[in-house]
Short mmCIF file of C-alpha atoms and ligand atoms in Angstrom, two decimals:
data_model
loop_
_atom_site.label_atom_id
_atom_site.label_comp_id
_atom_site.label_asym_id
_atom_site.label_seq_id
_atom_site.Cartn_x
_atom_site.Cartn_y
_atom_site.Cartn_z
CA MET D 756 11.91 -24.01 8.57
CA THR D 757 14.67 -22.27 6.90
CA ASN D 758 17.20 -25.76 5.73
CA LYS D 759 20.29 -25.36 7.95
CA LYS D 760 22.49 -26.37 4.89
CA GLU D 761 21.47 -23.78 2.49
CA PRO D 762 23.59 -20.50 2.00
CA LYS D 763 22.37 -17.57 4.11
CA ILE D 764 22.93 -15.27 0.82
CA GLU D 765 22.94 -17.16 -2.79
CA ILE D 766 23.26 -14.93 -6.03
CA LYS D 767 22.70 -16.00 -9.77
CA ASP D 768 23.29 -14.01 -12.63
CA LEU D 769 22.08 -10.80 -11.62
CA LYS D 770 21.97 -7.91 -13.61
CA PHE D 771 21.37 -4.50 -12.97
CA CYS D 772 21.21 -1.91 -15.49
CA HIS D 773 19.62 1.54 -16.26
CA ASN D 774 19.15 2.91 -19.45
CA GLY D 775 21.51 0.46 -21.18
CA LYS D 776 24.13 0.70 -18.94
CA VAL D 777 24.99 -1.83 -16.91
CA LEU D 778 25.67 -1.11 -13.12
CA LEU D 779 25.54 -4.00 -11.29
CA CYS D 780 26.52 -7.90 -12.45
CA VAL D 781 27.35 -10.33 -10.04
CA ASP D 782 28.04 -14.11 -11.89
CA TYR D 783 27.81 -15.35 -8.39
CA LEU D 784 28.14 -14.60 -4.80
CA ARG D 785 27.17 -16.75 -2.27
CA ILE D 786 27.54 -16.05 1.63
CA ASP D 787 27.19 -18.71 4.11
CA SER D 788 29.45 -17.51 7.06
CA PRO D 789 27.87 -16.91 10.32
CA GLY D 790 29.11 -13.73 11.22
CA ILE D 791 29.25 -9.83 9.68
CA THR D 792 30.31 -9.98 6.17
CA VAL D 793 31.73 -6.18 5.53
CA ILE D 794 31.48 -5.05 1.84
CA VAL D 795 33.88 -2.53 0.83
CA GLY D 796 34.29 -0.57 -2.51
CA PRO D 797 34.81 3.10 -3.77
CA ASN D 798 31.80 5.60 -4.03
CA GLY D 799 29.53 4.17 -6.81
CA ALA D 800 30.90 0.89 -7.26
CA GLY D 801 27.23 0.01 -6.45
CA LYS D 802 27.41 -1.42 -2.91
CA SER D 803 24.05 0.49 -1.78
CA LEU D 804 22.35 -0.91 -4.98
CA LEU D 805 23.44 -4.97 -4.12
CA LEU D 806 22.22 -3.90 -0.74
CA LYS D 807 19.05 -2.81 -1.97
CA LEU D 808 19.16 -5.45 -4.67
CA ILE D 809 19.18 -8.04 -1.59
CA GLN D 810 16.28 -6.16 0.18
CA GLY D 811 14.08 -5.69 -2.78
CA ILE D 812 14.04 -2.38 -2.87
CA GLU D 813 15.22 -2.64 -5.87
CA LEU D 814 14.26 -5.11 -8.84
CA PRO D 815 16.74 -7.05 -10.50
CA SER D 816 16.84 -6.36 -14.43
CA ALA D 817 17.74 -10.59 -14.65
CA GLY D 818 18.98 -12.94 -12.20
CA GLN D 819 18.09 -14.64 -8.63
CA ILE D 820 19.23 -13.94 -5.41
CA ARG D 821 17.80 -16.48 -2.45
CA LEU D 822 18.51 -16.10 1.41
CA ASN D 823 18.08 -19.13 3.82
CA GLY D 824 16.83 -21.06 0.71
CA LEU D 825 13.72 -19.14 -0.02
CA PRO D 826 13.32 -16.17 -2.64
CA ILE D 827 13.27 -13.06 -1.22
CA SER D 828 9.77 -12.17 -1.54
CA ASP D 829 8.70 -15.11 0.53
CA LYS D 830 6.39 -13.82 4.04
CA ARG D 831 8.39 -16.43 6.05
CA GLN D 832 11.65 -13.95 5.14
CA SER D 833 12.61 -12.04 8.18
CA GLN D 834 15.53 -9.25 7.39
CA SER D 835 15.85 -5.51 7.59
CA MET D 836 17.88 -2.82 5.70
CA VAL D 837 19.48 0.17 7.17
CA LEU D 838 19.50 2.78 4.26
CA GLN D 839 22.52 4.74 3.69
CA THR D 840 20.00 8.00 3.97
CA PRO D 841 17.74 7.29 6.74
CA ILE D 842 14.16 8.15 5.83
CA LEU D 843 12.08 9.45 9.06
CA MET D 844 8.40 9.76 9.36
CA ARG D 845 6.63 13.07 10.25
CA LEU D 846 6.09 11.39 13.84
CA SER D 847 8.08 11.34 17.03
CA VAL D 848 10.91 9.22 18.01
CA TYR D 849 9.22 6.39 19.72
CA GLN D 850 6.22 6.86 17.52
CA ASN D 851 9.16 6.27 14.43
CA MET D 852 10.03 3.08 16.37
CA SER D 853 6.01 1.50 17.10
CA MET D 854 4.61 2.81 13.52
CA CYS D 855 7.07 0.21 11.75
CA PHE D 856 7.25 -2.49 14.60
CA GLU D 857 5.57 -5.41 13.98
CA ARG D 858 3.35 -6.31 16.70
CA LYS D 859 1.32 -8.97 17.89
CA ASN D 860 -1.88 -6.97 18.01
CA PHE D 861 -3.12 -3.70 16.64
CA PHE D 862 -2.02 -2.06 20.14
CA ILE D 863 1.30 -2.22 21.54
CA SER D 864 1.68 -4.36 24.54
CA ALA D 865 3.54 -2.55 27.69
CA SER D 866 6.15 -5.11 27.00
CA GLU D 867 6.39 -4.55 23.83
CA LYS D 868 6.93 -0.83 24.44
CA GLN D 869 9.22 -1.40 27.10
CA LYS D 870 11.34 -2.90 24.39
CA ILE D 871 11.48 0.46 21.74
CA ILE D 872 12.50 2.33 25.10
CA ASP D 873 15.01 -0.03 25.93
CA ILE D 874 16.67 -0.13 22.29
CA LEU D 875 15.79 3.56 22.01
CA SER D 876 18.18 4.14 25.47
CA ARG D 877 21.32 1.91 24.45
CA VAL D 878 21.48 4.09 21.54
CA GLY D 879 21.19 6.85 23.25
CA LEU D 880 17.85 8.08 22.16
CA GLY D 881 16.09 7.31 25.83
CA LYS D 882 15.98 11.12 26.58
CA LYS D 883 14.64 12.26 22.99
CA LEU D 884 11.20 9.90 23.01
CA SER D 885 9.21 12.39 22.15
CA ALA D 886 11.07 14.68 20.03
CA PRO D 887 9.63 14.98 16.46
CA ALA D 888 12.47 12.45 14.43
CA LYS D 889 12.73 14.96 11.37
CA LEU D 890 14.39 17.55 14.21
CA LEU D 891 16.98 15.35 15.14
CA SER D 892 20.88 15.89 14.13
CA GLY D 893 22.30 13.71 11.57
CA GLY D 894 23.88 11.19 13.44
CA GLU D 895 20.60 10.85 16.15
CA LYS D 896 18.86 10.16 12.70
CA GLN D 897 21.28 7.45 11.82
CA LYS D 898 20.54 6.24 15.38
CA LEU D 899 16.98 5.82 15.03
CA SER D 900 17.16 4.23 11.78
CA LEU D 901 19.48 1.65 12.91
CA ALA D 902 17.31 1.27 16.37
CA ARG D 903 14.12 0.40 13.91
CA SER D 904 15.91 -1.77 12.53
CA LEU D 905 17.28 -3.79 14.64
CA ILE D 906 13.92 -4.04 16.79
CA SER D 907 12.53 -6.70 14.82
CA ASN D 908 15.46 -8.86 15.42
CA PRO D 909 15.61 -10.22 12.00
CA SER D 910 17.40 -13.27 10.48
CA ILE D 911 19.45 -11.18 8.34
CA LEU D 912 20.39 -7.44 8.24
CA LEU D 913 21.81 -4.97 5.63
CA VAL D 914 23.67 -1.84 7.37
CA ASP D 915 24.53 0.74 4.90
CA GLU D 916 27.39 2.68 6.46
CA PRO D 917 25.39 3.38 9.26
CA THR D 918 28.06 5.17 11.25
CA SER D 919 29.28 7.59 8.46
CA THR D 920 27.70 10.73 10.39
CA ILE D 921 28.59 9.52 13.94
CA ASP D 922 31.28 10.59 16.34
CA PRO D 923 34.00 8.41 17.46
CA ASN D 924 32.40 7.10 20.95
CA THR D 925 29.38 6.22 19.16
CA THR D 926 30.60 4.50 16.73
CA MET D 927 32.34 2.39 19.07
CA LEU D 928 28.78 1.77 20.83
CA ILE D 929 26.93 1.00 17.35
CA GLU D 930 29.94 -1.54 16.56
CA GLY D 931 29.10 -3.38 19.93
CA LEU D 932 24.90 -3.33 18.98
CA ILE D 933 25.98 -4.75 15.63
CA LYS D 934 28.35 -7.58 17.23
CA ASP D 935 25.65 -8.59 20.11
CA GLN D 936 22.85 -8.45 17.42
CA SER D 937 25.36 -10.80 15.22
CA LYS D 938 25.89 -13.26 18.66
CA LYS D 939 22.10 -13.28 18.48
CA GLY D 940 22.21 -15.07 15.16
CA THR D 941 21.66 -12.36 12.85
CA LYS D 942 23.15 -12.89 9.59
CA ILE D 943 24.90 -8.78 9.51
CA ILE D 944 25.95 -7.59 5.72
CA PHE D 945 28.08 -4.26 6.56
CA VAL D 946 28.58 -1.36 4.04
CA THR D 947 31.33 0.59 5.35
CA HIS D 948 34.56 3.15 3.56
CA ASP D 949 36.38 2.93 6.97
CA ILE D 950 38.92 -0.02 6.78
CA ASN D 951 39.49 0.41 10.40
CA GLN D 952 36.01 -0.42 11.05
CA ALA D 953 35.84 -3.43 8.40
CA PHE D 954 38.95 -4.96 10.08
CA ARG D 955 37.25 -4.78 13.72
CA LEU D 956 33.97 -5.99 12.95
CA ALA D 957 34.12 -8.35 9.53
CA SER D 958 34.51 -12.46 9.45
CA ASP D 959 34.89 -11.62 5.57
CA ALA D 960 34.66 -9.21 3.26
CA ILE D 961 33.91 -8.62 -0.54
CA MET D 962 35.45 -5.61 -2.65
CA ILE D 963 33.10 -4.04 -5.62
CA TYR D 964 34.33 -2.35 -8.01
CA GLN D 965 32.33 -0.86 -11.10
CA GLY D 966 29.67 -2.86 -10.60
CA LYS D 967 31.64 -6.18 -9.97
CA ILE D 968 32.39 -8.53 -7.22
CA VAL D 969 36.59 -8.47 -7.33
CA GLU D 970 37.13 -10.13 -4.16
CA GLN D 971 35.31 -12.59 -1.38
CA GLU D 972 37.83 -13.88 1.35
CA ASN D 973 38.06 -14.07 5.12
CA VAL D 974 38.90 -10.96 6.73
CA ILE D 975 42.26 -11.89 7.46
CA SER D 976 43.37 -12.41 4.05
CA PHE D 977 41.45 -9.59 2.79
CA PHE D 978 43.34 -6.98 4.57
CA GLU D 979 46.54 -9.21 5.06
CA ASN D 980 47.19 -10.98 1.73
CA PRO D 981 44.53 -9.86 -1.51
CA LYS D 982 44.37 -11.60 -4.06
CA SER D 983 43.09 -9.03 -6.39
CA ASP D 984 44.61 -5.74 -7.44
CA PHE D 985 41.68 -3.25 -7.18
CA THR D 986 41.69 -4.26 -3.57
CA LYS D 987 45.25 -4.23 -2.85
CA ASN D 988 45.20 -0.32 -4.70
CA TYR D 989 42.12 0.08 -2.54
CA LEU D 990 43.60 -0.68 0.69
CA ALA D 991 46.81 1.37 -0.12
CA GLY D 992 44.51 4.44 -0.67
CA LYS D 993 45.73 4.49 -4.48
CA LEU D 994 42.70 3.35 -5.99
CA LEU D 995 40.67 5.65 -8.24
CA VAL D 996 36.85 5.45 -9.32
CA MET Z 882 -21.71 56.62 3.16
CA GLN Z 883 -24.75 57.08 5.16
CA PHE Z 884 -26.55 54.22 4.00
CA ILE Z 885 -23.78 51.46 4.40
CA ASN Z 886 -23.05 52.97 8.07
CA GLU Z 887 -26.71 52.67 9.27
CA THR Z 888 -26.43 49.61 7.94
CA LEU Z 889 -23.44 48.20 9.05
CA SER Z 890 -24.09 49.54 12.60
CA LEU Z 891 -27.63 47.81 12.53
CA ALA Z 892 -25.97 44.64 11.46
CA TRP Z 893 -23.49 45.11 14.14
CA GLY Z 894 -26.47 45.21 16.90
CA LEU Z 895 -27.87 42.50 15.34
CA ILE Z 896 -25.06 40.02 16.24
CA LEU Z 897 -23.97 41.89 19.51
CA GLY Z 898 -27.42 41.58 20.33
CA PHE Z 899 -27.55 37.89 19.76
CA ASP Z 900 -30.50 38.43 17.71
CA SER Z 901 -32.00 34.82 17.56
CA LYS Z 902 -32.93 35.09 13.79
CA VAL Z 903 -29.17 35.26 13.10
CA PHE Z 904 -28.44 32.49 14.94
CA GLU Z 905 -30.55 29.98 14.15
CA ILE Z 906 -29.24 30.30 10.85
CA VAL Z 907 -26.03 30.66 11.71
CA TRP Z 908 -26.08 27.37 13.84
CA LEU Z 909 -28.16 25.59 11.07
CA SER Z 910 -25.68 26.20 8.53
CA LEU Z 911 -22.69 25.29 10.82
CA LYS Z 912 -24.27 22.06 11.70
CA VAL Z 913 -25.35 21.05 7.86
CA SER Z 914 -21.88 22.19 6.83
CA LEU Z 915 -20.36 20.23 9.20
CA THR Z 916 -22.18 17.38 8.82
CA SER Z 917 -21.48 16.59 5.43
CA LEU Z 918 -18.03 17.73 5.64
CA ILE Z 919 -17.61 14.59 8.51
CA LEU Z 920 -19.92 12.46 6.29
CA SER Z 921 -17.43 13.08 3.73
CA CYS Z 922 -13.88 12.71 5.57
CA LEU Z 923 -15.38 9.22 6.25
CA PHE Z 924 -15.53 8.19 2.85
CA ALA Z 925 -13.37 10.47 1.10
CA ILE Z 926 -9.98 10.60 3.37
CA PRO Z 927 -9.56 6.05 3.23
CA LEU Z 928 -10.27 6.55 -0.70
CA GLY Z 929 -8.37 8.95 -1.26
CA ILE Z 930 -5.57 6.71 0.66
CA ILE Z 931 -6.68 3.52 -1.68
CA LEU Z 932 -6.04 5.87 -4.82
CA GLY Z 933 -2.54 7.09 -3.32
CA VAL Z 934 -1.08 3.92 -2.61
CA TYR Z 935 -2.76 1.61 -5.01
CA LYS Z 936 -2.19 1.56 -9.07
CA PHE Z 937 -5.03 -0.67 -9.56
CA VAL Z 938 -7.00 -1.02 -13.05
CA GLY Z 939 -9.20 2.72 -13.85
CA ARG Z 940 -7.43 3.92 -10.75
CA ASN Z 941 -6.14 6.91 -13.52
CA PHE Z 942 -10.00 6.83 -13.90
CA VAL Z 943 -11.40 7.59 -11.09
CA VAL Z 944 -8.68 10.32 -9.83
CA LEU Z 945 -9.57 12.55 -13.38
CA ILE Z 946 -12.90 11.66 -12.68
CA LEU Z 947 -12.17 13.74 -8.70
CA ASN Z 948 -10.13 16.27 -10.28
CA THR Z 949 -13.41 17.04 -12.41
CA LEU Z 950 -15.51 16.86 -9.78
CA MET Z 951 -13.39 19.53 -7.84
CA GLY Z 952 -14.42 22.69 -9.86
CA LEU Z 953 -17.93 21.28 -10.14
CA PRO Z 954 -20.25 24.34 -10.35
CA PRO Z 955 -22.41 24.04 -7.26
CA VAL Z 956 -25.43 24.53 -9.51
CA VAL Z 957 -25.09 21.49 -11.25
CA VAL Z 958 -24.74 19.85 -7.98
CA GLY Z 959 -27.99 20.95 -6.82
CA LEU Z 960 -29.54 20.48 -10.04
CA SER Z 961 -28.58 16.57 -10.12
CA VAL Z 962 -29.94 16.08 -6.24
CA TYR Z 963 -32.69 17.83 -6.93
CA LEU Z 964 -33.73 15.34 -9.70
CA LEU Z 965 -32.26 12.55 -7.40
CA LEU Z 966 -34.62 13.40 -4.84
CA SER Z 967 -37.75 14.86 -6.40
CA ARG Z 968 -41.40 13.30 -5.79
CA SER Z 969 -40.51 11.29 -9.37
CA GLY Z 970 -37.20 10.35 -9.11
CA PRO Z 971 -35.09 7.22 -7.90
CA MET Z 972 -34.64 8.98 -4.32
CA GLY Z 973 -37.94 11.03 -4.12
CA TRP Z 974 -39.68 7.58 -1.36
CA MET Z 975 -36.84 9.01 1.30
CA ASN Z 976 -38.79 12.86 1.23
CA PHE Z 977 -35.37 14.56 1.50
CA LEU Z 978 -36.00 17.31 -0.99
CA TYR Z 979 -36.26 20.44 1.06
CA THR Z 980 -34.84 19.47 4.34
CA PRO Z 981 -31.57 19.95 5.82
CA TYR Z 982 -31.17 16.00 4.74
CA ALA Z 983 -31.10 17.48 1.07
CA MET Z 984 -28.43 19.89 1.60
CA ILE Z 985 -26.25 17.46 3.57
CA ILE Z 986 -26.35 15.05 0.10
CA ALA Z 987 -25.65 18.12 -1.97
CA GLN Z 988 -22.42 19.42 0.02
CA PHE Z 989 -20.92 15.49 0.86
CA ILE Z 990 -21.15 15.81 -3.33
CA LEU Z 991 -19.46 18.93 -3.60
CA ILE Z 992 -16.93 18.15 -0.94
CA PHE Z 993 -16.33 14.67 -1.26
CA PRO Z 994 -14.15 15.02 -4.42
CA ILE Z 995 -12.41 17.98 -2.56
CA ILE Z 996 -10.94 15.45 0.23
CA SER Z 997 -10.07 12.53 -1.70
CA SER Z 998 -7.81 14.05 -4.42
CA LEU Z 999 -6.04 16.34 -1.61
CA THR Z 1000 -5.73 13.34 0.08
CA CYS Z 1001 -4.88 11.12 -2.55
CA GLN Z 1002 -2.16 13.31 -3.86
CA LYS Z 1003 -0.59 14.21 -0.19
CA VAL Z 1004 -0.63 10.08 0.03
CA GLU Z 1005 0.90 9.84 -3.57
CA GLU Z 1006 3.52 12.26 -2.30
CA LEU Z 1007 4.19 10.21 1.12
CA ASN Z 1008 4.19 6.90 -0.87
CA SER Z 1009 6.77 7.46 -2.89
CA GLU Z 1010 9.00 9.18 0.20
CA TYR Z 1011 8.48 5.94 2.09
CA LYS Z 1012 8.33 3.40 0.29
CA ASP Z 1013 11.69 2.30 0.18
CA LEU Z 1014 11.90 3.03 4.60
CA PHE Z 1015 8.55 0.33 3.60
CA VAL Z 1016 10.43 -2.24 2.09
CA SER Z 1017 13.36 -2.06 4.01
CA LEU Z 1018 11.23 -2.94 7.32
CA ARG Z 1019 9.11 -4.96 5.67
CA VAL Z 1020 5.90 -2.82 7.42
CA LYS Z 1021 2.52 -4.62 6.62
CA LYS Z 1022 0.27 -3.17 4.49
CA THR Z 1023 -2.10 -2.15 7.46
CA GLN Z 1024 0.38 -0.55 9.42
CA GLN Z 1025 1.18 1.63 5.99
CA PHE Z 1026 -2.31 3.38 6.26
CA LEU Z 1027 -2.03 4.04 9.75
CA ILE Z 1028 1.19 5.39 8.89
CA PHE Z 1029 -0.27 7.19 6.11
CA PHE Z 1030 -3.11 8.47 8.20
CA LEU Z 1031 -0.82 9.54 10.85
CA ASP Z 1032 2.19 11.30 9.43
CA SER Z 1033 -0.27 13.12 7.28
CA ARG Z 1034 -2.73 14.58 10.03
CA PHE Z 1035 -1.83 18.25 9.67
CA ALA Z 1036 -2.27 18.58 5.61
CA LEU Z 1037 -5.67 16.42 6.19
CA LEU Z 1038 -6.39 18.65 9.03
CA THR Z 1039 -6.19 21.70 6.30
CA ILE Z 1040 -7.80 19.83 3.60
CA PHE Z 1041 -10.65 19.66 5.79
CA LEU Z 1042 -10.85 22.82 6.44
CA ALA Z 1043 -10.52 23.36 2.92
CA GLY Z 1044 -13.73 21.41 2.55
CA PHE Z 1045 -15.23 23.34 5.21
CA GLY Z 1046 -14.73 26.37 3.73
CA ARG Z 1047 -16.22 25.19 0.18
CA ALA Z 1048 -19.05 24.12 2.38
CA ILE Z 1049 -20.33 26.89 4.45
CA SER Z 1050 -20.06 29.72 1.90
CA GLU Z 1051 -21.35 27.62 -0.87
CA VAL Z 1052 -25.32 28.72 -1.53
CA GLY Z 1053 -26.35 27.76 -5.60
CA ALA Z 1054 -26.65 23.65 -4.43
CA VAL Z 1055 -28.58 24.31 -1.17
CA ILE Z 1056 -31.03 26.90 -2.22
CA ILE Z 1057 -31.97 24.30 -5.30
CA VAL Z 1058 -32.52 21.58 -2.48
CA GLY Z 1059 -33.06 22.81 0.47
CA GLY Z 1060 -35.55 25.96 -0.62
CA ASN Z 1061 -34.48 28.43 1.66
CA ILE Z 1062 -37.62 27.58 4.00
CA ASP Z 1063 -37.46 29.46 7.12
CA HIS Z 1064 -36.79 27.90 10.29
CA VAL Z 1065 -35.94 24.47 8.17
CA THR Z 1066 -33.47 24.63 5.53
CA ARG Z 1067 -32.52 28.59 5.80
CA MET Z 1068 -28.84 28.87 6.00
CA MET Z 1069 -26.34 31.73 5.86
CA THR Z 1070 -25.63 31.92 2.26
CA THR Z 1071 -29.18 31.36 1.47
CA ALA Z 1072 -30.74 34.01 4.01
CA ILE Z 1073 -28.31 36.76 2.66
CA ALA Z 1074 -29.59 36.26 -1.10
CA MET Z 1075 -33.10 36.36 -0.09
CA HIS Z 1076 -32.54 39.29 2.60
CA THR Z 1077 -30.64 41.53 -0.02
CA SER Z 1078 -33.05 41.10 -2.88
CA GLN Z 1079 -35.73 41.82 -0.18
CA GLY Z 1080 -33.97 45.05 0.47
CA ASP Z 1081 -33.36 43.84 4.47
CA LEU Z 1082 -29.82 44.91 4.22
CA SER Z 1083 -28.60 44.44 7.80
CA LEU Z 1084 -29.78 41.02 8.43
CA ALA Z 1085 -27.89 39.85 5.63
CA MET Z 1086 -25.35 42.42 6.28
CA ALA Z 1087 -25.37 40.61 9.89
CA LEU Z 1088 -24.64 37.27 8.50
CA GLY Z 1089 -22.20 38.62 5.75
CA ILE Z 1090 -20.26 39.61 8.59
CA ILE Z 1091 -20.47 36.42 10.48
CA LEU Z 1092 -19.53 34.05 7.51
CA LEU Z 1093 -16.69 36.70 6.83
CA LEU Z 1094 -15.46 35.91 10.46
CA ILE Z 1095 -15.91 32.02 10.30
CA ALA Z 1096 -13.63 32.14 6.74
CA LEU Z 1097 -11.09 34.53 8.46
CA THR Z 1098 -11.11 32.08 11.56
CA VAL Z 1099 -10.15 28.55 9.39
CA ASN Z 1100 -7.89 30.80 7.47
CA LEU Z 1101 -5.63 31.67 10.75
CA LEU Z 1102 -6.38 27.82 12.14
CA VAL Z 1103 -4.58 27.13 9.11
CA PHE Z 1104 -2.16 29.66 9.29
CA SER Z 1105 -1.32 29.17 12.75
CA LEU Z 1106 -1.29 25.06 11.68
CA ARG Z 1107 1.22 25.90 9.06
CA LEU Z 1108 3.59 27.49 11.54
CA PHE Z 1109 2.99 25.07 14.33
CA VAL Z 1110 3.85 22.34 11.32
CA LYS Z 1111 7.42 24.61 10.40
CA ARG Z 1112 8.57 24.57 14.05
CA TYR Z 1113 7.85 21.17 15.04
CA GLY Z 1114 9.88 19.93 11.91
CA TYR Z 1115 6.77 18.16 10.92
CA ASP Z 1116 6.35 19.68 7.09
N1 LIG L 219 17.54 3.06 -8.76
C1 LIG L 219 19.09 3.12 -9.87
N2 LIG L 219 18.65 3.62 -11.24
C2 LIG L 219 19.71 3.78 -11.53
N3 LIG L 219 20.77 4.65 -11.39
C3 LIG L 219 21.06 3.88 -10.08
C4 LIG L 219 20.13 3.09 -8.89
N4 LIG L 219 21.01 2.90 -7.71
C5 LIG L 219 21.97 3.38 -8.02
N5 LIG L 219 22.43 3.61 -9.27
C6 LIG L 219 23.64 3.64 -9.75
O1 LIG L 219 24.35 2.77 -9.61
C7 LIG L 219 26.11 3.29 -9.35
C8 LIG L 219 26.28 2.74 -7.55
O2 LIG L 219 25.58 3.39 -6.67
P1 LIG L 219 25.75 2.80 -5.38
O3 LIG L 219 24.51 3.75 -4.40
O4 LIG L 219 24.99 1.53 -4.91
O5 LIG L 219 27.01 3.04 -4.78
P2 LIG L 219 27.94 2.95 -3.48
O6 LIG L 219 29.11 1.99 -3.78
O7 LIG L 219 26.55 2.68 -2.32
O8 LIG L 219 28.46 4.48 -3.41
P3 LIG L 219 28.79 4.94 -2.42
O9 LIG L 219 29.77 4.98 -1.44
O10 LIG L 219 28.53 6.52 -2.65
O11 LIG L 219 27.30 5.10 -1.13
C9 LIG L 219 25.67 4.78 -9.15
O12 LIG L 219 26.59 5.62 -10.29
C10 LIG L 219 24.20 5.54 -8.95
O13 LIG L 219 24.23 6.64 -9.82
MG1 LIG L 220 26.21 3.59 -0.90
#
């Protein structure tokens, strides 16, 4: 169905404006590496906005986005996004998984149920299946939100700072999950503020500054020999918003 | 004061003695109100969800109409249903006038707009809360419907109870289409109106007390529901 030669993600002349201000402007962006692409940049640079546009949550003012050669609205698209602020339903942890899960039949089969329980156990929520999701801690909410996106085994997964409120141990665990998913063939775009984390995960990296992509490089050159001054300063902790 | 005390004790006597006349009326009231309520919910809740989710042409008009109908005077509903069901009316052939069915239809019309517009408001709220989530996980429309229904279950229960409160305490419509016929269409409210005007105050008072107790129970349920929902983070 999808052509192997098509880039995973291709963006042309993308613009997102609000009240006459251009918040994001991408002339051309092509992501075709198989691994994990990390996006970095200061607060308000437009990282979340870019992910939301790729997912179709926000609609661009101009331009087009194609995933695996298809427009994002295509029904065959299997992609999911982990939002920066998790949105949980007034249901139990288990139901938050099962209600969003694309099942074969109306009722969830035993194997689907087991799959949900397995993934919740892997993120450490195995003992909280029937707890109300709204009463979870901030970190637990992020874990649930990540688990909910992983379960559908998407071909493209966009993750917006999934470990921003997560303890160091669990961060390692989540990075492990992300890497495993990437090995299963999922293209992952990962937004983070943690430079070390970016270095640990990335195969290539993108720097966004003031709504523009200022650098896109493989991970080694990005961190060791950045071309753009913005990236140099950002990595050195000197870039101001 | 003496007079009120006497009436009250007579009324309590009727209630505690499980007076068959009193409880026949109470039972009919509950049956009619609950039937109309359940029928309303069956149609009004799906309509409310659709109105809350879809922004189709004419949607705002429907919402406006429903909101207007929410404050509909019961006597007007009674009159309209009377005209529909009367022998020469379009539904006269059904012979529903002065039967419990007529009262169920009238109450259905009274409750329907309440249930559907309250459901619509709730679902609109939920939809704006969850729309990013649904796009982020590509949740199917059918599943979204189920989510709206489940997620708002406690709110729906409160709406259900509000509808019940309106149905059970309403008098204007059911007296017109039911006719307050003994053993057939005599409801709590219509019986109170009649017995009071006839001076049979103890019976009226007994029914009044029961009506109050029902209202109290309903409000107690709503109140404990709120507490429960807060406690478990479902609000
Ligand atoms: N839907 C929207 N409508 C209007 N403005 C928006 C919208 N979404 C984002 N913005 C604005 O665009 C800018 C970029 O926001 P974005 O959330 O992408 O930042 P970010 O790079 O993810 O920052 P952070 O690191 O703090 O998460 C912000 O100034 C924000 O106010
Ligand atoms: Mg962000």
